[in-house]
Structure formats: C-alpha cells, structure tokens
Short mmCIF file of C-alpha atoms in Angstrom, two decimals:
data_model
loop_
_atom_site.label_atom_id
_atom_site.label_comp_id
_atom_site.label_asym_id
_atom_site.label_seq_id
_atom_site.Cartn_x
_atom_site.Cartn_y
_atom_site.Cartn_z
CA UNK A 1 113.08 82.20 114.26
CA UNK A 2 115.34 84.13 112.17
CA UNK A 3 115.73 87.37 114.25
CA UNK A 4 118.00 88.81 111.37
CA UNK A 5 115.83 87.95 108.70
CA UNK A 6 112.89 89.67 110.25
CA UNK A 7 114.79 92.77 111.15
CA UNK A 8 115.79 93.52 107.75
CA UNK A 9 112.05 93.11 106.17
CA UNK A 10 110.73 95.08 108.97
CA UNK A 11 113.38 98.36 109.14
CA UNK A 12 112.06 101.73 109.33
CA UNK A 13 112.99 102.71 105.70
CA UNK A 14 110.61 103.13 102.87
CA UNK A 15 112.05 101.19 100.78
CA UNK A 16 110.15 97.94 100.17
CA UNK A 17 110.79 94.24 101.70
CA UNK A 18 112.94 92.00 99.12
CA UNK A 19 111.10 89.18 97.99
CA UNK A 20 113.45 86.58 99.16
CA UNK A 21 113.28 87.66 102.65
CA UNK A 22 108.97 86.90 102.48
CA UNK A 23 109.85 83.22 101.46
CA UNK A 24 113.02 82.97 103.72
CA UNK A 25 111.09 83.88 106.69
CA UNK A 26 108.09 81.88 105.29
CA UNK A 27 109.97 78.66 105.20
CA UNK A 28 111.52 79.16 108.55
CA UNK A 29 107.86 79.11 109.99
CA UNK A 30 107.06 75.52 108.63
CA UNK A 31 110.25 74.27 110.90
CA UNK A 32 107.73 73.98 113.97
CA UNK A 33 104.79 76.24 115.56
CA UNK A 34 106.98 77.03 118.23
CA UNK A 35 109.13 79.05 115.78
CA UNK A 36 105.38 80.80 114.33
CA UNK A 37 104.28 81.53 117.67
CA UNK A 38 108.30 83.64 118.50
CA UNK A 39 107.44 85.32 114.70
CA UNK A 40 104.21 86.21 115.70
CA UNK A 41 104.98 87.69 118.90
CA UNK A 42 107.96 89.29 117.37
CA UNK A 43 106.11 91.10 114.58
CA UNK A 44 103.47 91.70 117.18
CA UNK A 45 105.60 93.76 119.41
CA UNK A 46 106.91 95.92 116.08
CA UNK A 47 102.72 96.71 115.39
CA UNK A 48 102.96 98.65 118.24
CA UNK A 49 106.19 101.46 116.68
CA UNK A 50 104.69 104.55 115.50
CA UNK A 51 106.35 103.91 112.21
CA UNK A 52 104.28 103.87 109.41
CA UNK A 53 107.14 101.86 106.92
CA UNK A 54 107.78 99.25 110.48
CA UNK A 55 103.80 98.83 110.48
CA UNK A 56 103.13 98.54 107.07
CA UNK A 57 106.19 95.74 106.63
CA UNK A 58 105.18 93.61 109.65
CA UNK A 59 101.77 93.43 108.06
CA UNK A 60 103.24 92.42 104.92
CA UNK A 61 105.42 89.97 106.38
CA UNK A 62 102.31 88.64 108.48
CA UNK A 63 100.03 88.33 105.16
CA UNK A 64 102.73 86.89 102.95
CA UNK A 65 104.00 84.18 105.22
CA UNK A 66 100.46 83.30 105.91
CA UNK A 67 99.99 82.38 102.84
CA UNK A 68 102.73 80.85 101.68
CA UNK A 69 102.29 77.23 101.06
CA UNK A 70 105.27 75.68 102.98
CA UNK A 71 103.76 77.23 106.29
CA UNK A 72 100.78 74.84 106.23
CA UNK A 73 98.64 76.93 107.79
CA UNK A 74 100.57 76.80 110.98
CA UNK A 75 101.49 80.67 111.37
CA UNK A 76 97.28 81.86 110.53
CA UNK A 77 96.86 79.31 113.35
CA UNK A 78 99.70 80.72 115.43
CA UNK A 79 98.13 84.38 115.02
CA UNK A 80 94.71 83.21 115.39
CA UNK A 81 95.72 81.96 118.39
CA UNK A 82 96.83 85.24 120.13
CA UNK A 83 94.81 87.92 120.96
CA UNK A 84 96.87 90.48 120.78
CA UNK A 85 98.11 89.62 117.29
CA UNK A 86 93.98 89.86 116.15
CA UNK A 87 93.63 92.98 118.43
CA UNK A 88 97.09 94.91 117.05
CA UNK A 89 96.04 93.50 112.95
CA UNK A 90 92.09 95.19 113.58
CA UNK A 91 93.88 98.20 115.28
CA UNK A 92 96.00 99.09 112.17
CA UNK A 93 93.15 99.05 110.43
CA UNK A 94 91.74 102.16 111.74
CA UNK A 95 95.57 103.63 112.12
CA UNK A 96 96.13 107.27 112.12
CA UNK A 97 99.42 108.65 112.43
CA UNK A 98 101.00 111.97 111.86
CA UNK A 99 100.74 113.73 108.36
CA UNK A 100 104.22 113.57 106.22
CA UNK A 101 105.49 117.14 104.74
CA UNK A 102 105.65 115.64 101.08
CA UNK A 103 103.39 112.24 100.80
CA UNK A 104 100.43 113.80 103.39
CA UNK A 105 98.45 110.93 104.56
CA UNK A 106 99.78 108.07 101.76
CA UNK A 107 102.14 106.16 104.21
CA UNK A 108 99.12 105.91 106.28
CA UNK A 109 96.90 104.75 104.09
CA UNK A 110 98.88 102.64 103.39
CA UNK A 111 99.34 100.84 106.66
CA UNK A 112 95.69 100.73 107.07
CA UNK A 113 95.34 98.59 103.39
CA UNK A 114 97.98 96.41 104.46
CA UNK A 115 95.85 95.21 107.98
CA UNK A 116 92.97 94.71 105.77
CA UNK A 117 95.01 92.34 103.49
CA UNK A 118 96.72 90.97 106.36
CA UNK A 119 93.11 90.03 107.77
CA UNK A 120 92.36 88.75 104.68
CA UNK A 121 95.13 86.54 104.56
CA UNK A 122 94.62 84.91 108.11
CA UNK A 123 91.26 83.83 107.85
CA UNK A 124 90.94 82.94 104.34
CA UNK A 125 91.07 79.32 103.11
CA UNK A 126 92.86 79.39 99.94
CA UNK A 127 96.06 78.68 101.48
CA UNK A 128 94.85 75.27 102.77
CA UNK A 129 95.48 72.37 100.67
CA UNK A 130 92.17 70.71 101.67
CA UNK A 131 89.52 73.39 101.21
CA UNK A 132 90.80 74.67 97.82
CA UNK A 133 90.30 70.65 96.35
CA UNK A 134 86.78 70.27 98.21
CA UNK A 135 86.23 73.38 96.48
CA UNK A 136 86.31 72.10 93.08
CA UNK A 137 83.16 69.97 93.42
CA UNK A 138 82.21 66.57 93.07
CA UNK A 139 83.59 63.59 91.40
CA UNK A 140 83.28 62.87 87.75
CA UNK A 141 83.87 59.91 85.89
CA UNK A 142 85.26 58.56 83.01
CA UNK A 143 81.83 58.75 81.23
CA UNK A 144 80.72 62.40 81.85
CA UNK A 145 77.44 61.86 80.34
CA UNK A 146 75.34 64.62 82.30
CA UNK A 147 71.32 62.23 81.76
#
C-alpha cells in the first residue's frame, strides 16, 4: 500500500485528485488483496474526518480504483468484504455537514453524489471481464442466416 500516494489524493484541499494518482494507487491494489484490504481500511478510517474535500476524495479514490481494470475486481471484493467500509460508503450518502460561508451546502452535496457513485462502482459488474462478454449474447456463426 502506497501510504504516500493515498495521502496526497485524499488531502483536505479542494483542489481535485490528479489523475495519475487514481491509476497509481489502482495498480498498486492488483499487487495482492492483502494490499486492497490495508487501502480499504485506510480510506475507511479517512470516511470518518469531518472534511467534506477528505470525504469526497476517499470516495473517489474508492470508486475509481474499483473500477479500474488492473484491480480485477479484488478491491470491490476487499470492500465488500468489510462492514464498516459498506456501513461508512451508505453513511456518506445521507452526509450532512456544516454550511460553507461562500459555496453553502455544494461541498456537501457533493460528498453525498460521490457515495452514491462509489456504491455504484462496488457492486456493479462492468468492471469484470466475464460478465461484460456473457453480456453480449449468444454465439453466432459464420452463416448468420436468422430462418
């Protein structure tokens, strides 16, 4: 787990994630689920700051690297797998934190769209490399007469 990596996508500032850090972090989940299981736990225990801009990016970080396609499905697994990853994701949802002098209620609207993608992105399938070809249908042949 890349400690460094995750503590500059996940700072406190508004300014957004760079996109190299998503895949950086991404790839060093598909090393093993031991390494998915210390990034889930780690962007777990940020969920719980008060910080709008730390919430928001942990659920970005969460949804991106779950569906990044060197990952393999390992880190959805890896927060499907702990409860209080599920139960911290669902409680953003409903997040309400204190009203900003110049942006009101944005940031936290904000954090609450973010869990719902973050959802989203754990228990869909389209990151799988299995369901997406099942998806396509059946087999067809070299004659693709339809009698």
């Amino acid at each position: 787990m890349d400690k460094s990596a995750l503590n500059r996508a996940t700072d406190s500032t508004s300014a957004p994630t760079p996109g190299y850090l998503y895949n950086d972090i991404a790839k060093s989940c598909s090393t093993s689920p031991q390494v998915c299981i210390e990034t889930v736990q780690f962007l777990t225990s940020k969920l719980s700051k008060n910080n709008p801009h730390v919430k928001k990016k942990c659920l970005k970080v969460l949804a991106k690297a779950c569906v990044h396609p060197s990952t393999r499905g390992m880190l959805k697994r890896a927060v499907v797998q702990n409860p209080t990853a599920v139960t911290a994701i669902k409680e953003a949802t409903q997040w309400r934190g204190t009203m900003d002098a110049v942006t009101g209620d944005q940031w936290n609207v904000e954090v609450r769209e973010a869990a719902k993608e973050c959802l989203e992105a754990v228990y869909s399938d389209a990151g799988e490399t299995g369901q997406s070809q099942l998806a396509g249908g059946g087999m067809t042949g070299l004659g693709g007469g339809g009698m």
